[in-house]
Amino acid sequence: MHRPVESHAAATAVHTPHPHEAAHLHVSGEATYVDDIPELAGTLHAALGLSQHAHALIKSIDFSAVHAAPGVVAVLTAKDIPGENNCGPLAHDDPIFAGGSCTMLASRCSP
């Protein structure tokens, strides 16, 4: 369940409790975890390309070897995400894929 916050400042305020959006499901034992869901026939699996630099500008990435690898169905980048490229539940500060730059070691990079 996604609960919008009033502002980024409110979501990141120090010494202010911020319950996890699914905390009630975790403590009640009702949370569904990925490993609890049966895998359907034909399920695709993802492999991430991670940054080897803690802070880097992404000028370009050559995906030709990835596209040529056996079993590759698609290559997704930040440009393929409709809407906000973000999965941070409170502060909206956790990009799904790095877009244009990597800001931490092992960022999920894409141009």
Tab-separated table of C-alpha atoms in Angstrom:
chain	number	residue	atom	x	y	z
A	1	MET	CA	0.000	0.000	0.000
A	2	HIS	CA	1.557	3.290	-1.110
A	3	ARG	CA	0.987	6.260	1.172
A	4	PRO	CA	2.024	9.635	-0.267
A	5	VAL	CA	3.859	12.022	2.038
A	6	GLU	CA	3.313	15.753	2.371
A	7	SER	CA	6.815	16.742	1.317
A	8	HIS	CA	10.361	15.475	0.896
A	9	ALA	CA	11.338	17.437	4.028
A	10	ALA	CA	8.619	15.719	6.063
A	11	ALA	CA	9.639	12.288	4.767
A	12	THR	CA	13.307	12.756	5.637
A	13	ALA	CA	12.921	14.671	8.917
A	14	VAL	CA	15.346	13.548	11.621
A	15	HIS	CA	13.895	12.104	14.845
A	16	THR	CA	10.485	11.640	13.240
A	17	PRO	CA	9.023	8.122	13.105
A	18	HIS	CA	8.176	6.867	9.639
A	19	PRO	CA	6.508	3.452	9.716
A	20	HIS	CA	7.327	1.215	6.785
A	21	GLU	CA	4.416	1.101	4.336
A	22	ALA	CA	3.962	-2.659	4.861
A	23	ALA	CA	4.926	-2.839	8.559
A	24	HIS	CA	1.440	-3.956	9.624
A	25	LEU	CA	1.620	-6.858	7.153
A	26	HIS	CA	5.065	-7.906	8.408
A	27	VAL	CA	4.150	-7.959	12.108
A	28	SER	CA	0.817	-9.706	11.484
A	29	GLY	CA	2.443	-12.423	9.360
A	30	GLU	CA	0.281	-11.491	6.361
A	31	ALA	CA	3.087	-10.099	4.163
A	32	THR	CA	3.659	-11.927	0.885
A	33	TYR	CA	7.319	-12.368	-0.002
A	34	VAL	CA	8.675	-13.100	-3.468
A	35	ASP	CA	9.815	-16.576	-2.419
A	36	ASP	CA	6.237	-17.343	-1.262
A	37	ILE	CA	4.789	-16.827	-4.756
A	38	PRO	CA	4.843	-19.867	-7.069
A	39	GLU	CA	6.864	-19.276	-10.236
A	40	LEU	CA	4.749	-19.447	-13.380
A	41	ALA	CA	5.859	-21.363	-16.473
A	42	GLY	CA	7.799	-19.076	-18.795
A	43	THR	CA	8.819	-16.662	-16.017
A	44	LEU	CA	11.643	-14.369	-17.107
A	45	HIS	CA	14.560	-13.550	-14.825
A	46	ALA	CA	16.463	-10.278	-14.667
A	47	ALA	CA	20.201	-9.685	-14.553
A	48	LEU	CA	21.373	-6.201	-13.593
A	49	GLY	CA	24.328	-4.295	-14.984
A	50	LEU	CA	25.911	-2.523	-12.004
A	51	SER	CA	28.273	0.421	-11.839
A	52	GLN	CA	31.881	-0.220	-10.877
A	53	HIS	CA	32.295	3.436	-9.864
A	54	ALA	CA	30.866	5.230	-6.827
A	55	HIS	CA	30.177	8.406	-8.802
A	56	ALA	CA	30.208	8.476	-12.587
A	57	LEU	CA	28.650	10.239	-15.544
A	58	ILE	CA	27.100	7.779	-18.000
A	59	LYS	CA	28.069	8.941	-21.485
A	60	SER	CA	27.021	5.766	-23.289
A	61	ILE	CA	26.671	2.022	-22.816
A	62	ASP	CA	27.237	-0.545	-25.548
A	63	PHE	CA	24.556	-3.224	-25.151
A	64	SER	CA	25.487	-5.174	-28.314
A	65	ALA	CA	27.074	-8.090	-26.397
A	66	VAL	CA	24.061	-8.255	-24.072
A	67	HIS	CA	21.594	-8.328	-26.970
A	68	ALA	CA	23.666	-11.084	-28.623
A	69	ALA	CA	23.788	-13.297	-25.517
A	70	PRO	CA	21.659	-16.459	-25.642
A	71	GLY	CA	18.330	-16.216	-23.838
A	72	VAL	CA	18.202	-12.410	-23.678
A	73	VAL	CA	14.642	-11.271	-24.347
A	74	ALA	CA	15.006	-7.538	-23.654
A	75	VAL	CA	17.335	-4.887	-22.291
A	76	LEU	CA	15.642	-2.263	-20.139
A	77	THR	CA	16.983	1.152	-19.186
A	78	ALA	CA	15.697	4.194	-17.284
A	79	LYS	CA	14.125	5.403	-20.540
A	80	ASP	CA	11.843	2.337	-20.560
A	81	ILE	CA	10.204	3.152	-17.235
A	82	PRO	CA	6.881	4.956	-17.687
A	83	GLY	CA	6.346	7.691	-15.131
A	84	GLU	CA	8.710	8.208	-12.227
A	85	ASN	CA	11.961	6.194	-12.258
A	86	ASN	CA	11.789	5.720	-8.505
A	87	CYS	CA	10.862	3.123	-5.909
A	88	GLY	CA	11.519	5.030	-2.661
A	89	PRO	CA	8.346	4.536	-0.572
A	90	LEU	CA	8.706	7.648	1.593
A	91	ALA	CA	11.217	10.147	0.262
A	92	HIS	CA	11.090	9.101	-3.410
A	93	ASP	CA	14.882	9.153	-3.528
A	94	ASP	CA	15.672	5.633	-4.778
A	95	PRO	CA	15.908	5.456	-8.584
A	96	ILE	CA	15.142	2.097	-10.164
A	97	PHE	CA	17.857	2.633	-12.799
A	98	ALA	CA	20.520	5.317	-12.822
A	99	GLY	CA	19.706	7.774	-15.573
A	100	GLY	CA	22.603	9.862	-16.828
A	101	SER	CA	24.827	9.264	-13.811
A	102	CYS	CA	25.620	6.732	-11.116
A	103	THR	CA	25.693	8.121	-7.604
A	104	MET	CA	26.758	5.022	-5.674
A	105	LEU	CA	28.822	1.897	-6.150
A	106	ALA	CA	26.752	-0.825	-7.835
A	107	SER	CA	24.070	1.607	-9.072
A	108	ARG	CA	21.703	-0.045	-11.529
A	109	CYS	CA	23.086	1.842	-14.512
A	110	SER	CA	21.491	2.821	-17.752
A	111	PRO	CA	22.018	5.883	-19.963
